[in-house]
Amino acid sequence: MTITQPDLSVFETVESEVRSYCRGWPTVFDRASGSRMYDEDGHTYLDFFAGAGSLNYGHNNPVLKRALVDYLLRDGVTHGLDMSTVAKRSFLQTFQDLVLRPRDLPYKVMFPGPTGTNAVEAALKLARKVKGREAIVSFTNAFHGMSLGSLAVTGNAFKRAGAGIPLVHGTPMPFDNYFDGTVEDFLWFERLLEDQGSGLNKPAAVIVETVQGEGGINVARPEWLRALSELCERQDMLLIVDDIQMGCGRTGAFFSFEEAGIVPDIVTVSKSISGYGLPMSLCLFKPELDVWEPGEHNGTFRGNNPAFVTATAALETYWADGSAMEKQTQARGEQVEQGLISITEENLADVKEYRGRGLVWGMEFHDKDRAGRVAKRAFELGLLVETSGPESEVLKLLPALTITPEELDEGMRVLARAVRETH
């Protein structure tokens, strides 16, 4: 018997109401390869979501899959906490040789736990430990994770409300262009820092995303990031760049802050560092900040050795050849931008703005509910896209970096049709 409607009963009766992505994409996925996903009935979907940025090299990338399968078949260590293993040594050496040294970055590498929010919690804890202060400054529309410390520096009111307790020791400041260019950059922030009556506790650190992914694809200008870095240095605050979604080549360069020419004190990396969708995160920091006592921050699953294996294979495959990957991503990004220009010209009255860098793009509509309707129609047409922004008002495009030009063209045509057919 052919199933015309997917059997979602067990998800609806057993799984928590907190589930979200499955509500927007009401089907049961079964297989995935490259930039395509397939449901159990054989329908094909072009993926412009890429695991929320954790699949920069596509689904089941064959080179990474081969390395992983070979490792498992030889009974390589799967779980190792922070023990020294062959897989970890290979990753650290490769990361140093292909990422850190070519960029003259001095960072020590910490494995704080398997998720992005683990890396952020470690970064905040380290900054407070180094500076002996509690306050952290973040920015409007920031998103840094769902655990309590990360939520305290996250802007979204809905997500913050889920904490159930007061979120303390975090102070928001305006992100780049928050006032549409009418207020001088950091005027308010620096005035508060220098005014003994401002009530702002001296921050240990500032945490920032160069492109706010969940916040609506808000792109910080390089000059704004440089000014922020200089402000932190002047005011004795550490600069933390959250590169969890925008790192690993998403904006072009391996780290999203490279374009600005800054060297943050601390960097958080996750999502696509394993390359295969396996949980893994890093907290990188300058050597003089490495003041941890052994075991002072730990986690049972910080030694995900299969993730080390695929991460090493990803670096060797895509980042050993200088700037080739960066140039390809920039070219693909220009292709997406041209598609967004065409959609905007066709729907001038409806599209408020499009913006992005590399292969992360957003399209905002005047009607705040329009993005959700377009995403729903795109799914019906076989394209997976999500929304972002504080009111889900921005359509978010996050295709794999390995997507082909033909697949990009196909996806942009489907998106244009979805916009055309949605009112």
Coordinates of C-alpha atoms in Angstrom, one line a residue:
M1 CA 0.0 0.0 0.0
T2 CA 1.4 3.4 -1.0
I3 CA 1.5 5.9 1.9
T4 CA 0.1 9.2 0.7
Q5 CA 0.5 11.0 4.0
P6 CA 3.6 10.4 6.2
D7 CA 3.0 8.5 9.4
L8 CA 3.9 11.1 12.0
S9 CA 1.9 9.6 14.8
V10 CA 4.8 8.5 17.0
F11 CA 6.4 11.9 16.8
E12 CA 3.1 13.6 17.8
T13 CA 2.3 11.2 20.7
V14 CA 5.8 10.5 22.1
E15 CA 8.1 13.4 21.2
S16 CA 8.0 16.6 23.1
E17 CA 6.0 19.7 21.9
V18 CA 9.4 21.5 21.8
R19 CA 10.1 20.0 18.3
S20 CA 10.2 22.7 15.7
Y21 CA 11.9 22.0 12.3
C22 CA 9.7 19.0 11.7
R23 CA 6.6 21.2 11.9
G24 CA 7.7 23.3 9.0
W25 CA 8.7 20.2 7.0
P26 CA 6.0 17.7 7.6
T27 CA 7.5 14.6 6.1
V28 CA 9.7 11.7 7.2
F29 CA 13.2 12.0 5.8
D30 CA 15.1 8.8 5.0
R31 CA 18.3 9.5 3.0
A32 CA 20.5 12.4 2.1
S33 CA 23.4 12.9 -0.3
G34 CA 25.2 16.1 -1.2
S35 CA 22.6 18.9 -1.4
R36 CA 19.6 16.5 -1.7
M37 CA 17.4 14.9 0.9
Y38 CA 14.8 12.2 0.2
D39 CA 11.8 11.3 2.3
E40 CA 10.5 7.7 2.8
D41 CA 8.1 8.0 -0.1
G42 CA 11.0 9.0 -2.5
H43 CA 10.3 12.7 -2.8
T44 CA 13.4 14.8 -3.4
Y45 CA 14.2 18.0 -1.6
L46 CA 17.0 20.5 -2.5
D47 CA 18.6 21.5 0.7
F48 CA 19.2 25.2 1.3
F49 CA 19.4 24.6 5.1
A50 CA 22.5 22.4 5.5
G51 CA 21.8 21.3 9.0
A52 CA 21.6 24.9 10.2
G53 CA 25.1 25.3 8.9
S54 CA 26.6 22.0 10.2
L55 CA 26.8 20.4 6.8
N56 CA 29.0 22.9 4.9
Y57 CA 30.3 20.0 2.8
G58 CA 26.9 18.5 2.1
H59 CA 25.2 15.3 3.3
N60 CA 27.2 12.1 3.5
N61 CA 30.2 13.7 1.8
P62 CA 31.9 10.7 0.2
V63 CA 35.5 11.6 1.2
L64 CA 34.5 12.2 4.8
K65 CA 32.3 9.1 4.8
R66 CA 35.1 6.9 3.6
A67 CA 37.4 8.2 6.4
L68 CA 34.7 7.6 9.0
V69 CA 33.8 4.1 7.8
D70 CA 37.4 3.0 7.6
Y71 CA 38.0 4.3 11.1
L72 CA 35.0 2.5 12.6
L73 CA 35.8 -0.7 10.7
R74 CA 39.3 -0.9 12.3
D75 CA 37.7 -0.4 15.8
G76 CA 39.2 3.1 16.2
V77 CA 38.4 4.7 19.5
T78 CA 34.9 6.1 19.5
H79 CA 34.7 7.6 23.0
G80 CA 37.8 9.0 24.6
L81 CA 36.9 12.0 26.9
D82 CA 40.1 14.0 26.7
M83 CA 42.5 11.1 26.5
S84 CA 45.2 11.4 23.9
T85 CA 44.2 9.4 20.8
V86 CA 45.5 9.0 17.3
A87 CA 42.4 10.7 15.9
K88 CA 42.8 13.7 18.2
R89 CA 46.5 14.1 17.4
S90 CA 45.8 13.9 13.7
F91 CA 43.1 16.6 13.9
L92 CA 45.2 18.9 16.1
Q93 CA 48.2 18.7 13.8
T94 CA 46.1 19.2 10.7
F95 CA 44.2 22.1 12.2
Q96 CA 47.5 23.7 13.2
D97 CA 49.1 23.2 9.8
L98 CA 46.2 24.1 7.6
V99 CA 44.2 26.6 9.6
L100 CA 46.2 28.3 12.4
R101 CA 49.7 28.6 11.0
P102 CA 48.8 29.9 7.5
R103 CA 46.7 32.7 9.2
D104 CA 49.4 33.4 11.8
L105 CA 46.9 32.7 14.6
P106 CA 48.5 31.7 17.9
Y107 CA 45.4 30.0 19.4
K108 CA 45.4 27.1 21.9
V109 CA 42.6 24.6 21.2
M110 CA 40.1 23.5 23.9
F111 CA 37.5 20.8 23.4
P112 CA 34.7 22.0 25.7
G113 CA 31.9 19.6 24.8
P114 CA 30.1 18.6 21.6
T115 CA 27.9 21.6 20.9
G116 CA 28.1 25.3 20.1
T117 CA 26.6 26.4 23.4
N118 CA 29.3 24.3 25.2
A119 CA 32.0 26.4 23.4
V120 CA 30.2 29.7 24.3
E121 CA 29.9 28.7 28.0
A122 CA 33.6 27.8 28.1
A123 CA 34.5 31.2 26.5
L124 CA 32.4 33.2 29.0
K125 CA 33.7 31.2 31.9
L126 CA 37.3 31.7 30.7
A127 CA 36.9 35.4 30.1
R128 CA 35.5 35.9 33.6
K129 CA 38.3 33.8 35.2
V130 CA 41.0 35.8 33.4
K131 CA 39.6 39.3 34.1
G132 CA 38.0 38.6 37.5
R133 CA 34.8 40.3 36.4
E134 CA 31.3 39.0 35.8
A135 CA 29.7 41.3 33.2
I136 CA 29.6 40.3 29.5
V137 CA 28.5 42.7 26.7
S138 CA 26.6 41.2 23.7
F139 CA 24.6 42.8 20.9
T140 CA 21.0 43.3 19.9
N141 CA 19.6 40.3 18.0
A142 CA 22.5 38.1 19.0
F143 CA 22.1 34.4 19.3
H144 CA 24.7 32.4 21.2
G145 CA 23.0 29.2 22.4
M146 CA 20.3 27.8 24.6
S147 CA 22.1 27.0 27.9
L148 CA 21.8 29.6 30.6
G149 CA 25.1 31.4 30.2
S150 CA 24.6 31.6 26.4
L151 CA 21.0 32.6 26.7
A152 CA 22.1 35.5 29.0
V153 CA 24.0 37.0 26.0
T154 CA 21.2 36.1 23.5
G155 CA 18.8 38.8 22.3
N156 CA 15.7 36.9 21.3
A157 CA 12.9 37.4 23.9
F158 CA 11.1 34.2 23.1
K159 CA 14.2 32.1 23.6
R160 CA 15.2 34.0 26.7
A161 CA 11.8 33.4 28.3
G162 CA 12.4 29.7 28.1
A163 CA 15.1 29.9 30.8
G164 CA 12.5 30.2 33.6
I165 CA 14.9 32.3 35.7
P166 CA 16.5 35.8 35.5
L167 CA 19.3 35.9 33.0
V168 CA 22.0 38.0 34.6
H169 CA 25.5 39.5 34.0
G170 CA 24.8 40.3 30.4
T171 CA 24.3 43.7 28.9
P172 CA 23.2 44.3 25.3
M173 CA 24.6 47.0 23.1
P174 CA 23.5 48.1 19.6
F175 CA 24.8 45.9 16.7
D176 CA 26.1 47.5 13.6
N177 CA 23.6 49.8 11.8
Y178 CA 21.0 49.2 14.6
F179 CA 20.1 52.9 14.3
D180 CA 20.3 52.9 10.5
G181 CA 23.5 55.0 10.5
T182 CA 22.1 57.9 12.5
V183 CA 24.3 57.2 15.6
E184 CA 28.1 57.1 15.7
D185 CA 29.4 53.6 16.2
F186 CA 30.0 52.7 19.9
L187 CA 29.1 56.2 21.1
W188 CA 26.7 54.8 23.7
F189 CA 28.9 51.9 24.7
E190 CA 32.1 53.9 25.2
R191 CA 30.2 56.7 27.0
L192 CA 28.8 54.1 29.5
L193 CA 32.3 52.6 30.0
E194 CA 33.8 56.0 30.9
D195 CA 31.0 57.4 32.9
Q196 CA 31.4 56.5 36.6
G197 CA 27.6 57.0 37.1
S198 CA 26.4 54.9 34.2
G199 CA 25.7 51.8 36.3
L200 CA 27.5 49.5 33.8
N201 CA 29.8 47.1 35.5
K202 CA 33.2 46.8 33.8
P203 CA 32.8 43.9 31.4
A204 CA 35.2 41.0 31.2
A205 CA 34.5 40.6 27.6
V206 CA 32.4 41.4 24.5
I207 CA 30.9 38.6 22.4
V208 CA 29.9 39.2 18.8
E209 CA 28.8 37.4 15.6
T210 CA 30.3 38.9 12.4
V211 CA 27.0 37.9 10.7
Q212 CA 24.0 37.3 13.0
G213 CA 22.5 34.2 11.5
E214 CA 19.5 33.5 13.9
G215 CA 19.1 37.2 14.4
G216 CA 18.1 37.9 10.8
I217 CA 21.3 37.8 8.6
N218 CA 22.6 41.1 10.0
V219 CA 26.1 41.7 8.5
A220 CA 28.7 43.7 10.5
R221 CA 30.9 45.9 8.4
P222 CA 34.7 45.2 8.6
E223 CA 35.3 48.7 9.8
W224 CA 32.7 48.2 12.6
L225 CA 34.4 45.0 13.7
R226 CA 37.8 46.7 13.7
A227 CA 36.5 49.6 15.8
L228 CA 35.0 47.1 18.2
S229 CA 38.4 45.3 18.5
E230 CA 40.1 48.6 19.2
L231 CA 37.5 49.5 21.8
C232 CA 38.0 46.2 23.6
E233 CA 41.8 46.7 23.6
R234 CA 41.5 50.3 24.9
Q235 CA 39.0 49.3 27.7
D236 CA 40.8 46.1 28.8
M237 CA 38.0 43.8 27.7
L238 CA 38.4 40.5 25.8
L239 CA 36.9 40.1 22.4
I240 CA 35.0 36.9 21.8
V241 CA 33.9 36.1 18.2
D242 CA 31.2 33.5 18.0
D243 CA 32.0 31.7 14.7
I244 CA 29.8 28.7 15.4
Q245 CA 27.6 29.2 12.3
M246 CA 29.7 31.6 10.2
G247 CA 33.0 29.8 10.6
C248 CA 34.5 26.9 8.6
G249 CA 34.2 28.8 5.4
R250 CA 30.6 29.9 5.5
T251 CA 31.4 33.6 4.6
G252 CA 34.3 32.7 2.4
A253 CA 37.5 32.7 4.5
F254 CA 37.8 29.8 7.1
F255 CA 37.1 32.3 9.9
S256 CA 34.5 35.0 9.3
F257 CA 36.5 37.7 11.0
E258 CA 39.5 37.3 8.6
E259 CA 38.0 39.9 6.2
A260 CA 38.1 42.5 9.0
G261 CA 41.8 41.9 9.7
I262 CA 41.2 41.3 13.5
V263 CA 42.5 38.7 15.8
P264 CA 39.9 38.0 18.6
D265 CA 41.1 36.9 22.0
I266 CA 38.7 34.0 22.0
V267 CA 36.8 32.3 19.2
T268 CA 34.1 29.7 19.4
V269 CA 33.7 27.1 16.6
S270 CA 31.2 24.3 16.1
K271 CA 28.6 23.2 13.6
S272 CA 30.8 22.4 10.5
I273 CA 34.1 21.8 12.2
S274 CA 33.4 18.0 12.1
G275 CA 32.3 18.5 8.5
Y276 CA 29.9 15.6 8.7
G277 CA 27.3 16.7 11.1
L278 CA 28.9 14.9 14.0
P279 CA 28.8 16.9 17.3
M280 CA 32.1 18.7 17.9
S281 CA 33.1 22.2 19.1
L282 CA 36.2 24.2 19.8
C283 CA 37.1 27.1 22.0
L284 CA 40.2 28.8 20.7
F285 CA 42.1 31.4 22.7
K286 CA 45.4 33.2 22.9
P287 CA 48.0 31.3 24.9
E288 CA 48.3 33.9 27.6
L289 CA 44.6 33.2 28.4
D290 CA 45.2 29.5 29.1
V291 CA 44.8 29.8 32.8
W292 CA 42.7 26.7 33.3
E293 CA 43.5 24.2 36.0
P294 CA 43.4 20.5 34.8
G295 CA 39.8 19.3 34.8
E296 CA 38.4 22.8 35.7
H297 CA 36.1 22.6 32.7
N298 CA 35.2 19.2 31.3
G299 CA 32.5 17.1 29.6
T300 CA 31.9 13.4 28.9
F301 CA 31.5 13.8 25.2
R302 CA 34.2 16.4 24.4
G303 CA 36.4 13.6 22.9
N304 CA 34.2 12.6 19.9
N305 CA 36.8 10.8 18.0
P306 CA 34.7 10.0 14.9
A307 CA 34.2 13.8 14.6
F308 CA 38.0 14.3 14.8
V309 CA 38.4 11.8 11.9
T310 CA 35.9 13.6 9.6
A311 CA 37.1 17.0 10.7
T312 CA 40.7 16.1 9.6
A313 CA 39.4 14.7 6.3
A314 CA 37.4 17.9 5.7
L315 CA 40.5 20.1 6.3
E316 CA 42.7 18.0 4.1
T317 CA 40.2 17.9 1.3
Y318 CA 38.9 21.5 1.3
W319 CA 41.5 23.7 3.0
A320 CA 44.9 22.4 2.0
D321 CA 44.8 24.2 -1.3
G322 CA 45.2 27.8 -0.2
S323 CA 42.2 30.0 -1.1
A324 CA 40.5 27.7 -3.6
M325 CA 37.5 27.0 -1.3
E326 CA 37.2 30.6 -0.3
K327 CA 37.1 31.7 -4.0
Q328 CA 34.5 29.1 -4.9
T329 CA 32.3 30.2 -2.0
Q330 CA 32.5 33.8 -3.0
A331 CA 31.6 32.9 -6.6
R332 CA 28.6 30.8 -5.4
G333 CA 27.6 33.7 -3.1
E334 CA 27.6 36.1 -6.1
Q335 CA 25.3 33.6 -7.9
V336 CA 22.8 33.6 -5.0
E337 CA 23.0 37.4 -4.8
Q338 CA 22.1 37.7 -8.5
G339 CA 19.1 35.4 -7.9
L340 CA 18.0 37.6 -5.0
I341 CA 18.4 40.7 -7.1
S342 CA 16.1 39.2 -9.8
I343 CA 13.5 38.2 -7.1
T344 CA 13.6 41.7 -5.6
E345 CA 13.2 43.4 -9.0
E346 CA 10.2 41.1 -9.7
N347 CA 8.6 41.8 -6.3
L348 CA 9.7 45.4 -5.6
A349 CA 6.7 46.2 -3.5
D350 CA 7.1 43.1 -1.3
V351 CA 10.8 42.7 -0.6
K352 CA 12.2 45.0 1.9
E353 CA 15.9 44.0 1.7
Y354 CA 18.3 41.2 0.9
R355 CA 21.7 40.9 2.6
G356 CA 24.5 38.4 3.2
R357 CA 28.1 37.3 2.7
G358 CA 29.6 34.2 1.1
L359 CA 26.9 31.5 1.2
V360 CA 24.7 32.9 3.9
W361 CA 21.9 35.2 2.7
G362 CA 18.6 36.6 4.0
M363 CA 15.6 38.2 2.3
E364 CA 13.3 40.3 4.4
F365 CA 9.8 41.2 3.4
H366 CA 7.7 44.2 4.4
D367 CA 5.0 41.7 5.6
K368 CA 6.6 40.0 8.6
D369 CA 4.6 36.8 8.0
R370 CA 5.6 36.5 4.4
A371 CA 8.9 34.7 5.0
G372 CA 7.1 31.8 6.7
R373 CA 4.6 31.5 3.9
V374 CA 7.4 31.5 1.3
A375 CA 9.3 28.8 3.2
K376 CA 6.1 26.7 3.4
R377 CA 5.5 27.0 -0.3
A378 CA 9.2 26.3 -1.1
F379 CA 8.9 23.0 0.8
E380 CA 5.9 22.0 -1.2
L381 CA 7.9 22.7 -4.3
G382 CA 10.9 20.6 -3.0
L383 CA 13.2 23.3 -1.5
L384 CA 14.2 23.4 2.2
V385 CA 14.7 26.9 3.5
E386 CA 14.2 28.3 7.0
T387 CA 13.4 31.6 8.5
S388 CA 15.3 33.8 11.0
G389 CA 15.1 37.1 12.8
P390 CA 13.3 38.0 16.0
E391 CA 9.9 37.6 14.4
S392 CA 10.9 35.0 11.8
E393 CA 10.6 37.8 9.2
V394 CA 13.7 36.9 7.2
L395 CA 14.0 34.0 4.7
K396 CA 17.4 32.4 5.3
L397 CA 19.5 30.7 2.6
L398 CA 22.3 28.5 3.9
P399 CA 23.2 26.0 1.1
A400 CA 26.2 23.7 1.4
L401 CA 29.5 25.2 0.3
T402 CA 29.9 22.2 -2.1
I403 CA 26.6 22.8 -3.9
T404 CA 26.9 23.0 -7.7
P405 CA 26.1 26.0 -9.8
E406 CA 23.3 24.1 -11.4
E407 CA 21.8 23.2 -8.1
L408 CA 22.0 26.8 -6.9
D409 CA 20.3 27.9 -10.1
E410 CA 17.6 25.3 -9.6
G411 CA 17.0 26.4 -6.0
M412 CA 16.8 30.1 -6.8
R413 CA 14.3 29.3 -9.5
V414 CA 12.1 27.4 -7.0
L415 CA 12.5 30.2 -4.5
A416 CA 11.5 32.8 -7.1
R417 CA 8.4 30.7 -7.8
A418 CA 7.6 30.3 -4.1
V419 CA 7.7 34.1 -3.7
R420 CA 5.6 34.6 -6.8
E421 CA 3.0 32.2 -5.6
T422 CA 2.8 33.5 -2.0
H423 CA 0.9 36.6 -0.9

